[in-house]
Tab-separated table of C-alpha atoms in Angstrom:
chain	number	residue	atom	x	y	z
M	1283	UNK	CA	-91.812	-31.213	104.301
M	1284	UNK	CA	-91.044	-34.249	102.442
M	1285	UNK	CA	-94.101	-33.830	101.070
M	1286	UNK	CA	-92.774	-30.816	98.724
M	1287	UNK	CA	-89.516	-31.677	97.750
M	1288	UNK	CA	-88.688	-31.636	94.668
M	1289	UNK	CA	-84.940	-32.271	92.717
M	1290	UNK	CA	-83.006	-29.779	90.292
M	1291	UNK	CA	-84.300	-31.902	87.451
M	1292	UNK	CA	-88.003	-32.366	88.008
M	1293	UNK	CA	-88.105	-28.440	88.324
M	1294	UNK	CA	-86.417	-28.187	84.543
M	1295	UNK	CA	-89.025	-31.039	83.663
M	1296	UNK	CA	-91.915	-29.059	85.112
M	1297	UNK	CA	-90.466	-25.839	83.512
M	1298	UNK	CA	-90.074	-27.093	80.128
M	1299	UNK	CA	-92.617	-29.656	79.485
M	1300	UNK	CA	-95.414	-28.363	81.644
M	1301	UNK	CA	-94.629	-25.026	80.531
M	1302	UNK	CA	-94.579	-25.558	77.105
M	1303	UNK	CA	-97.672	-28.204	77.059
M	1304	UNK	CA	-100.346	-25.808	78.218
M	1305	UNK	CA	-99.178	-22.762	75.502
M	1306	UNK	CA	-99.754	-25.334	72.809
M	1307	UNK	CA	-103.464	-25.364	72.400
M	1308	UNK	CA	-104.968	-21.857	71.274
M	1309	UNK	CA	-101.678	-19.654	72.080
M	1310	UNK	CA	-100.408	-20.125	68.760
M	1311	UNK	CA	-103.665	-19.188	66.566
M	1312	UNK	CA	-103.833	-16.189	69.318
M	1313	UNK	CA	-100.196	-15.121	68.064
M	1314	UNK	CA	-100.906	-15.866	64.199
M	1315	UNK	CA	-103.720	-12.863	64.409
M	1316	UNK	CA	-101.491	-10.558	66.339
M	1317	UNK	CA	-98.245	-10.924	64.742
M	1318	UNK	CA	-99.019	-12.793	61.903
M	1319	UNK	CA	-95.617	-14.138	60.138
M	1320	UNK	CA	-93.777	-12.884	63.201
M	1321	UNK	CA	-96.096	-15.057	65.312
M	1322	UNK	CA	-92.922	-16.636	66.789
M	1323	UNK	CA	-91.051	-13.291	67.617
M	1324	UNK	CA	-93.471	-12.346	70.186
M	1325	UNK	CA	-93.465	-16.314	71.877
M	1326	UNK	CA	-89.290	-15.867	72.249
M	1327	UNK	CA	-89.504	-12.268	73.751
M	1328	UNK	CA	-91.736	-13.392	76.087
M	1329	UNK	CA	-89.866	-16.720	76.965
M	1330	UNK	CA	-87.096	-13.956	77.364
M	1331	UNK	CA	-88.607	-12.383	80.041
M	1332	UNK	CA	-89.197	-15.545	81.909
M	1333	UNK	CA	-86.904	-16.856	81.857
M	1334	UNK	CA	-84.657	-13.867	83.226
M	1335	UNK	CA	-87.751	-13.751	85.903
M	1336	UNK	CA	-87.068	-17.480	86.570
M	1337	UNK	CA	-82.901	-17.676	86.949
M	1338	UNK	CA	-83.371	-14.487	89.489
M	1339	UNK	CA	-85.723	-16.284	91.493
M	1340	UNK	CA	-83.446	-19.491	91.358
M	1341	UNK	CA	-80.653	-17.360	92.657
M	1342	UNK	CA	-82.682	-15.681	95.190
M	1343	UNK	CA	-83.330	-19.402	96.756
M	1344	UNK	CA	-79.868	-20.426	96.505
M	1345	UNK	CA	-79.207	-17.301	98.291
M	1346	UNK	CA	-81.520	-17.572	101.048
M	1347	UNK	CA	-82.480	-21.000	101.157
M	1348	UNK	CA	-85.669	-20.785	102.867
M	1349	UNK	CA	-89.184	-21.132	100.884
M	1350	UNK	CA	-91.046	-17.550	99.574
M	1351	UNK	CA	-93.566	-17.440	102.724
M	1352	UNK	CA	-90.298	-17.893	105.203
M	1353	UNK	CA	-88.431	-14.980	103.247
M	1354	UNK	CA	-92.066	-13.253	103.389
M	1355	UNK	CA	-92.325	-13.646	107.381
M	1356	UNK	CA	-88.729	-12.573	108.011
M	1357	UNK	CA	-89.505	-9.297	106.533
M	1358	UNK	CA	-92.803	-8.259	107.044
M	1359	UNK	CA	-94.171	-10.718	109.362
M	1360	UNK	CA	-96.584	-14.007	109.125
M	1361	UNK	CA	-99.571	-11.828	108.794
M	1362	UNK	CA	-98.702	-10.101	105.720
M	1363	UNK	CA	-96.876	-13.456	104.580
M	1364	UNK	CA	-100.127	-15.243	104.798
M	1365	UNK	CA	-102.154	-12.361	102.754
M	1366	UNK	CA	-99.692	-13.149	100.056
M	1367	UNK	CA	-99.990	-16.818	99.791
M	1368	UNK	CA	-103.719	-16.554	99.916
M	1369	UNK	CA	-103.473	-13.931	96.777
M	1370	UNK	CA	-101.201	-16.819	95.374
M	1371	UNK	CA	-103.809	-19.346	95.796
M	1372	UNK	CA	-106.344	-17.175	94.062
M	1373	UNK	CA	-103.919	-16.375	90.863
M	1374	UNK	CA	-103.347	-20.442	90.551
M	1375	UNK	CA	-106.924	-21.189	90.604
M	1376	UNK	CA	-107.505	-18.775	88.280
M	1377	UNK	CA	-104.836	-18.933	85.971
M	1378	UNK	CA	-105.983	-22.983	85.598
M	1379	UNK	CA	-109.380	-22.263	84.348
M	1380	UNK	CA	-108.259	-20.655	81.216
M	1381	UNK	CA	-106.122	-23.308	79.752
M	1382	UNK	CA	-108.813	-25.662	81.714
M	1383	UNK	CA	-111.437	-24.021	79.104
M	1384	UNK	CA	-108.974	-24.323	76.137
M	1385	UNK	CA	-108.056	-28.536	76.971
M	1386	UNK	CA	-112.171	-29.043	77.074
M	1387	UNK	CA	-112.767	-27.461	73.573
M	1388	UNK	CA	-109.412	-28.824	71.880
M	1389	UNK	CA	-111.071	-32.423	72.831
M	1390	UNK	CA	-114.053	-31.897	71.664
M	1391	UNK	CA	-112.804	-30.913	68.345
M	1392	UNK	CA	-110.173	-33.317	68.009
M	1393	UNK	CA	-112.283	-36.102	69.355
M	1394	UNK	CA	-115.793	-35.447	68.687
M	1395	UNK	CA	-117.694	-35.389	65.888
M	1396	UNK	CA	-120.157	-32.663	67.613
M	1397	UNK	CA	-119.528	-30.851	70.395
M	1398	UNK	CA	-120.846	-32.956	73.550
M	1399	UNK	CA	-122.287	-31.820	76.389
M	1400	UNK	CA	-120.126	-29.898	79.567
M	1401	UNK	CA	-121.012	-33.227	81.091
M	1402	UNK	CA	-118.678	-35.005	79.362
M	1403	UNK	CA	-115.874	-33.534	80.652
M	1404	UNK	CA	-116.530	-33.928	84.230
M	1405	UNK	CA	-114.197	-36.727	85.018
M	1406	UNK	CA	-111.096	-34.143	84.847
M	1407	UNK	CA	-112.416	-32.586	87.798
M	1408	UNK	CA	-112.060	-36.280	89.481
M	1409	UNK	CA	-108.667	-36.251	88.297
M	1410	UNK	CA	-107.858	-32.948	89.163
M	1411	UNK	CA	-109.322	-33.166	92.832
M	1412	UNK	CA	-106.995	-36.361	93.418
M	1413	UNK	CA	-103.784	-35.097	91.933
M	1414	UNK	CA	-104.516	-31.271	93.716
M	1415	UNK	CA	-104.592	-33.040	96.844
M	1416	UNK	CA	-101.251	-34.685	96.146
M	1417	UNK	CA	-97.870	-32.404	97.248
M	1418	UNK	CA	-95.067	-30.537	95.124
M	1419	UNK	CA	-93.223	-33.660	95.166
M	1420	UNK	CA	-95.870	-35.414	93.229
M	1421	UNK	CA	-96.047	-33.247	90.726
M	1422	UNK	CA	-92.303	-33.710	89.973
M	1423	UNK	CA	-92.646	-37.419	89.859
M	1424	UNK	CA	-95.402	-36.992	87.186
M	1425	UNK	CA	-93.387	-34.200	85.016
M	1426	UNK	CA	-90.559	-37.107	84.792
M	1427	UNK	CA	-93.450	-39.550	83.208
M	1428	UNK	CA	-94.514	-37.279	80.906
M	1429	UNK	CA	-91.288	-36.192	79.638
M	1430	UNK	CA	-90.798	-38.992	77.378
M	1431	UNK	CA	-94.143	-38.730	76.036
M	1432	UNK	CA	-93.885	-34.839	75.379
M	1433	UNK	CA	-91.054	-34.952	73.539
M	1434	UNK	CA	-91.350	-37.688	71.229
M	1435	UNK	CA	-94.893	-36.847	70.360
M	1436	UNK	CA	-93.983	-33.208	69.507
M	1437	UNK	CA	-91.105	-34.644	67.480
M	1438	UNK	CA	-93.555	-36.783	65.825
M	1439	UNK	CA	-96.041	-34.134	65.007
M	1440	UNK	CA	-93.226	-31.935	63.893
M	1441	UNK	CA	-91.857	-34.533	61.540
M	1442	UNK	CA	-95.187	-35.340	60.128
M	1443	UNK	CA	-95.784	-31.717	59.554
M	1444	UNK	CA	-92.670	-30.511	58.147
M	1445	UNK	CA	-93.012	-31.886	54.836
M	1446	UNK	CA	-95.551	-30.077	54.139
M	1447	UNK	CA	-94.483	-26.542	55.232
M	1448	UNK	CA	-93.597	-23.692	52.900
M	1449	UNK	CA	-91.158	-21.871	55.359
M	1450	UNK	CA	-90.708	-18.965	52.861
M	1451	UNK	CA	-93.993	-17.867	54.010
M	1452	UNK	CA	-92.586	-16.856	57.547
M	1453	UNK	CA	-90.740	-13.974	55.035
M	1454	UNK	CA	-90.403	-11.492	54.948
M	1455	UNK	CA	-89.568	-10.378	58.587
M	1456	UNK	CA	-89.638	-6.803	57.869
M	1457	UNK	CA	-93.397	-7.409	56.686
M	1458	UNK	CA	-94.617	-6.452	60.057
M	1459	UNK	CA	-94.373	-3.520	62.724
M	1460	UNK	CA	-92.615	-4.634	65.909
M	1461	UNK	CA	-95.529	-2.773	67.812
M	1462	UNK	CA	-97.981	-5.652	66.436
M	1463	UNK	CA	-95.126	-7.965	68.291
M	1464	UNK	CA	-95.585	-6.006	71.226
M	1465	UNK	CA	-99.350	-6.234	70.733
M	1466	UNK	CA	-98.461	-10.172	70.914
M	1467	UNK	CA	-96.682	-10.533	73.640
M	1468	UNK	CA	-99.259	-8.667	75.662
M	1469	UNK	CA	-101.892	-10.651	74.606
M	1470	UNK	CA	-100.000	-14.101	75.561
M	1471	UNK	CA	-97.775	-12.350	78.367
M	1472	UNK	CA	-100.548	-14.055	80.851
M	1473	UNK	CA	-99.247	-17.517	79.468
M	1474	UNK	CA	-96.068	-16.717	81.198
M	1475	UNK	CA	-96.089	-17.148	84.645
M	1476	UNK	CA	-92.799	-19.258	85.412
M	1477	UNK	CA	-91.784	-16.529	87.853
M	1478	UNK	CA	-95.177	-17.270	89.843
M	1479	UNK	CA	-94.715	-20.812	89.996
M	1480	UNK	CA	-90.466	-20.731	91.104
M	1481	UNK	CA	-91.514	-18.773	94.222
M	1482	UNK	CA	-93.981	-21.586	95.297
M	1483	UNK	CA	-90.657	-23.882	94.390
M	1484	UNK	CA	-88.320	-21.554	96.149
M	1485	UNK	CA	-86.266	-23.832	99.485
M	1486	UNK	CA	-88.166	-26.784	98.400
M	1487	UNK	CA	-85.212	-28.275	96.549
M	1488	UNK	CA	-81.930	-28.813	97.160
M	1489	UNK	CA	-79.324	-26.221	95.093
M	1490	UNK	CA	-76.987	-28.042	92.526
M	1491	UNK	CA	-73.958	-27.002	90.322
M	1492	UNK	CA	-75.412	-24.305	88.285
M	1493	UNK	CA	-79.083	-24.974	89.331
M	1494	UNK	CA	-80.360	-21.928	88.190
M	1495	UNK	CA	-79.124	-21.606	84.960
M	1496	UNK	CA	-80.261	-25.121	84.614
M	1497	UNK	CA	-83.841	-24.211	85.226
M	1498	UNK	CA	-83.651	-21.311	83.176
M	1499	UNK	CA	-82.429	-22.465	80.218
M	1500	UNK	CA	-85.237	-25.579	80.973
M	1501	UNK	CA	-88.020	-22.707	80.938
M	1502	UNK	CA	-86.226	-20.716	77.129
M	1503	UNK	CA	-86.166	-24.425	75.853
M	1504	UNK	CA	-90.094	-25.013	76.166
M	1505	UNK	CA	-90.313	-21.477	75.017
M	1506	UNK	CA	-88.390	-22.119	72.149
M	1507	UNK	CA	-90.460	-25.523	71.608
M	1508	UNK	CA	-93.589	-23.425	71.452
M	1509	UNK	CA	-92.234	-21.038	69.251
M	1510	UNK	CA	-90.994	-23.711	66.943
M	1511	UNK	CA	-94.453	-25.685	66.964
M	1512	UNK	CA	-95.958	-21.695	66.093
M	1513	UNK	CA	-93.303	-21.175	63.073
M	1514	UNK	CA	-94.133	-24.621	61.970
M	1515	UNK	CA	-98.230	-23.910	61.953
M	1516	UNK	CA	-97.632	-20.328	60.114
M	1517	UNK	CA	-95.466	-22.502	57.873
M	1518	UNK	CA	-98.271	-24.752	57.120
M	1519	UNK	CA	-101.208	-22.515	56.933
M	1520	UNK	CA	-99.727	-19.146	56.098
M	1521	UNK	CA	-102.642	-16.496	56.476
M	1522	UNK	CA	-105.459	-19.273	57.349
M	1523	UNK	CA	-103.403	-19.968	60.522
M	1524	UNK	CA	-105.707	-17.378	62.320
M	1525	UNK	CA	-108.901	-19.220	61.828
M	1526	UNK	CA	-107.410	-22.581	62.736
M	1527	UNK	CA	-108.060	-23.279	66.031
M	1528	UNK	CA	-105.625	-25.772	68.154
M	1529	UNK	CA	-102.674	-25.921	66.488
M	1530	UNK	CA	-100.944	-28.947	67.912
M	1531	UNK	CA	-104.009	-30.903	66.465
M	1532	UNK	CA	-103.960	-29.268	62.986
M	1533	UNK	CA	-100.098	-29.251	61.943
M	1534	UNK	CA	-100.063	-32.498	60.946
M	1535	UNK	CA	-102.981	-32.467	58.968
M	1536	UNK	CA	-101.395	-32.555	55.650
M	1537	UNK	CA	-99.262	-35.615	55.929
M	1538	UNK	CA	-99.095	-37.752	53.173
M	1539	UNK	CA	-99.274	-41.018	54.747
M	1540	UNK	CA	-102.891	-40.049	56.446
M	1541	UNK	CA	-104.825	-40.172	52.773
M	1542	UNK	CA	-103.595	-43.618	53.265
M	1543	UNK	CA	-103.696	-45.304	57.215
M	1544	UNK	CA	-106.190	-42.416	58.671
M	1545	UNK	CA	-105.653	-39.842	61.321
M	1546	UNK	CA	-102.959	-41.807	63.321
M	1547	UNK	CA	-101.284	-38.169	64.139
M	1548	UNK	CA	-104.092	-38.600	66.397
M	1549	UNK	CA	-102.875	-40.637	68.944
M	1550	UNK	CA	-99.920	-38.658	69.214
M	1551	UNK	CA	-102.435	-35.918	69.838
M	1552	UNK	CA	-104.208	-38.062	72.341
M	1553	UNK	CA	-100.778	-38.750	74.240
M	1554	UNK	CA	-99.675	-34.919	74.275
M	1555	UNK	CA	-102.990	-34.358	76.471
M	1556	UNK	CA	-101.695	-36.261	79.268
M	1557	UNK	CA	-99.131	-33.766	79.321
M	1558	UNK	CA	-101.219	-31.047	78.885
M	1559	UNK	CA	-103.545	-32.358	81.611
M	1560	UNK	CA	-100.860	-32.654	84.443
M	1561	UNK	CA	-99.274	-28.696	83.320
M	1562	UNK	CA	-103.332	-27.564	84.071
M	1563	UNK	CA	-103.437	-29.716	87.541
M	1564	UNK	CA	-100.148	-28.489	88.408
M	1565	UNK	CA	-101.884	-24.927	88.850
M	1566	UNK	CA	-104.485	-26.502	91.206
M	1567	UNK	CA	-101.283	-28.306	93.443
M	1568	UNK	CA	-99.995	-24.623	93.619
M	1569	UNK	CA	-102.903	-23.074	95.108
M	1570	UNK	CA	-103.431	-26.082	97.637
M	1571	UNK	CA	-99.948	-25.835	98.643
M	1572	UNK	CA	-100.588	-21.898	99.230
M	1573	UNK	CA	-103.366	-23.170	100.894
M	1574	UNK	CA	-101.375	-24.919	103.366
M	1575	UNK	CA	-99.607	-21.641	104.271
M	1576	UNK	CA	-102.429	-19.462	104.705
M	1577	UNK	CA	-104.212	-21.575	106.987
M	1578	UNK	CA	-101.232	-23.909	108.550
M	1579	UNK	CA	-103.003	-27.072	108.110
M	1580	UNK	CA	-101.902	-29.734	105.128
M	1581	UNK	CA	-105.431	-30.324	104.544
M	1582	UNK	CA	-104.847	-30.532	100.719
M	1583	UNK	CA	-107.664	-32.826	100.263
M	1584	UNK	CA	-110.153	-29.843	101.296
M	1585	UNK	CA	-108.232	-27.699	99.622
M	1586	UNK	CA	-108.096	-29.542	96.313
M	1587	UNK	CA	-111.939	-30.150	96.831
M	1588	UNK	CA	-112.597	-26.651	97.810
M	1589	UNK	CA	-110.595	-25.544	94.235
M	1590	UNK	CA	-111.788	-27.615	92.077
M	1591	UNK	CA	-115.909	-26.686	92.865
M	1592	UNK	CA	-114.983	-23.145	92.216
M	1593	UNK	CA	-113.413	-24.345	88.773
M	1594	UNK	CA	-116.682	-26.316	88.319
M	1595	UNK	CA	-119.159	-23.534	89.140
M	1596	UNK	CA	-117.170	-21.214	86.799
M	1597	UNK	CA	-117.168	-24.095	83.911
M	1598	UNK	CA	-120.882	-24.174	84.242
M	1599	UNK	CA	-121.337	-20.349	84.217
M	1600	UNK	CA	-119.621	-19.136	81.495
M	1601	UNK	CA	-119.991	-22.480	79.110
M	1602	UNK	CA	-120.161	-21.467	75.782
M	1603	UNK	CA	-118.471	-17.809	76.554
M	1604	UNK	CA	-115.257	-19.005	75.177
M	1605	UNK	CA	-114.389	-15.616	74.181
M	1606	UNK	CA	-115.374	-13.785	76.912
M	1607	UNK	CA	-112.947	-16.118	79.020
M	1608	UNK	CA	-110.290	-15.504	76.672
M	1609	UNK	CA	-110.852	-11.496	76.939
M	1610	UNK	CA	-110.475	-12.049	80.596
M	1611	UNK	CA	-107.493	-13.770	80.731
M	1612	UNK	CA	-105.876	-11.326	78.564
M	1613	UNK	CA	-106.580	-8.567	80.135
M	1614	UNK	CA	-107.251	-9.320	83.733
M	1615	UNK	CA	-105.152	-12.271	84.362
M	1616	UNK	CA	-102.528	-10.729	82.267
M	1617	UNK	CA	-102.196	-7.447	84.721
M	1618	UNK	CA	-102.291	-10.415	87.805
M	1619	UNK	CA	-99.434	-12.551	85.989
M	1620	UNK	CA	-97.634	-9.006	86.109
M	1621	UNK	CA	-97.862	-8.661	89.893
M	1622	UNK	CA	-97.543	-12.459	90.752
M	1623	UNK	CA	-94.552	-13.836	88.468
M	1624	UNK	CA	-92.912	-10.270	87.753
M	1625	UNK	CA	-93.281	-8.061	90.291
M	1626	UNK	CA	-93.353	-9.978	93.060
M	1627	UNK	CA	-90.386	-12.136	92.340
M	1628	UNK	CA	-88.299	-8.777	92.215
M	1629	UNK	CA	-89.570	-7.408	95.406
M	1630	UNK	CA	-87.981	-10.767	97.022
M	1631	UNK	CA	-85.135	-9.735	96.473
M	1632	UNK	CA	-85.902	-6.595	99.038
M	1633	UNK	CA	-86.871	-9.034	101.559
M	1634	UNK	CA	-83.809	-10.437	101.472
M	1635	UNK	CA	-82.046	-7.670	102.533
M	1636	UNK	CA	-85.413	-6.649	104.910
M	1637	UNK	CA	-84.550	-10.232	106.630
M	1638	UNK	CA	-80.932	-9.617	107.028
M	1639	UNK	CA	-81.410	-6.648	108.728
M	1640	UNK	CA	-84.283	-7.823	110.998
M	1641	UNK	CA	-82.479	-10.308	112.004
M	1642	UNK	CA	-78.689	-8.448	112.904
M	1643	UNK	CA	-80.581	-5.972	114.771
């Protein structure tokens, strides 16, 4: 469907910018109490991972060329292929409404002088409910807009920042255990779900030259990004970094030029979110696309509708159980991330061969 096409370079947009945009809210404080110093290790082992997770699902579609759900259906039928798409659906709602959570509070304290009510941030569920009902290929039209304005804002909050970091205190490396590095990427492994989201993107996009190690070194770059942003805020804070919440809104604190002309870091702050706003919706287009599978209709309006009142039921629930959501994601979502963008992306590559065989006998 045209629909869901996307191009070799809005999935390396998508897999960069979006990925890297919604780890840079809490997921570096997170990391600063696990690993402390080393806070940037655990971020590039688990970009590691990924992006292994992502290239083998890249060459899987060049392989086949059909999408997940077709690959699914060859080998154990449209039944079972449905199931699947319907647990996919679930995991994509789901793994929105943590970062969802994070976006509300890192507004609140960046933008508020006291904490305003839930009500305030209803209008992203208007936004989210119009751009979930839009297709795949909307959501790489959007990742090429906010390109530009992800990387020169973290540039500028980088530059602003780096003046005022002490980068001995990321020494000494040998200052912590690598099983408290372990500890962090277990903690943020749920963050990492670029496996998950290439199987929804598998046959909707025509193969290049080299188009999977395109998109995998697209997913290590916004890996590395993060990490950078991380050693940066470590750099900064040192051993305080664990109580500062929202990095990307606190590294830039100290520059010299704010005593002077205010908090214009801000707006460069302000402009990230957009970003960060289209890498949370992009979870909600997922599960309405799965959606579409599961039931055979392209009702993505319902879909998006249906979504985004579970997402507002759950905001109203658990409001003010910040870390209770956070527990849950860790834990929970982390073992689901496993399955979906892990597991699951390696047991394609048995269908493959299930398909092949089906289909010669």
């Amino acid at each position: 469907m045209l629909k869901n096409k996307l191009s070799v370079r809005q999935i390396c947009i998508i897999m960069c910018v979006y990925g890297a945009a919604s780890k840079l809210m809490l997921y570096p404080t997170t990391m600063a109490a696990a690993c402390g110093n080393l806070l940037w290790a655990s971020i590039l082992l688990n970009t590691a991972l990924q992006s292994a997770i992502v290239w083998g699902v890249c060459f899987l579609s060049e392989r086949t060329g059909v999408t997940f759900f077709e690959l699914v259906q060859r080998g154990l039928g449209k039944t079972v292929a449905r199931i699947i798409y319907a647990v996919y659906a679930v995991y994509f709602l789901f793994s929105a409404f943590a970062p969802m959570v994070e976006q509300q509070l890192m507004v609140h304290e960046a933008f508020y002088d006291t904490i305003p009510s839930i009500l305030v941030f209803l209008p992203f569920f208007i936004f989210a409910v119009y751009a979930g009902s839009k297709g795949l290929t909307n959501a790489g039209r959007t990742a090429e807009i906010c390109l530009p304005v992800f990387a020169v804002t973290v540039f500028l909050l980088l530059v602003m920042s780096a003046m005022e970091c002490d980068f001995s205190a990321l020494l000494p490396f040998g200052a912590r255990k690598f099983s408290e590095v372990l500890s962090g990427c277990g903690r943020g492994f749920f963050r990492f779900d670029g496996g998950a989201v290439m199987l929804m993107f598998m046959g909707n996009y025509e193969k290049t030259k080299r188009s999977s190690l395109k998109i995998a070194l697209s997913s290590a770059i916004g890996g590395i990004t993060v990490a950078a942003v991380a050693a940066v805020f470590w750099a900064v804070y040192s051993d305080l970094a664990v109580v500062q919440y929202f990095a990307i809104t606190k590294i830039s604190i100290f520059f010299s030029a704010i005593s002077l002309i205010g908090r214009t870091d801000l707006l460069a702050v302000y402009a990230l979110d957009i970003a960060m706003l289209f890498s949370i919706v992009l979870n909600i287009q997922l599960a309405s696309y799965a959606l579409t599978k599961v039931f055979a209709r392209p009702l993505t309006s319902i879909y998006s509708l249906a979504l985004n009142a579970v997402l507002i039921v759950l905001a109203f629930a658990l409001n003010n159980k910040f870390a209770l959501v956070q527990s849950l994601a860790s834990s929970v979502l982390g073992w689901a991330t496993l399955a979906c963008a892990y597991v699951l992306p390696l047991a394609a590559w048995g269908l493959k061969f299930m398909g092949g065989r089906r289909e010669k006998a």
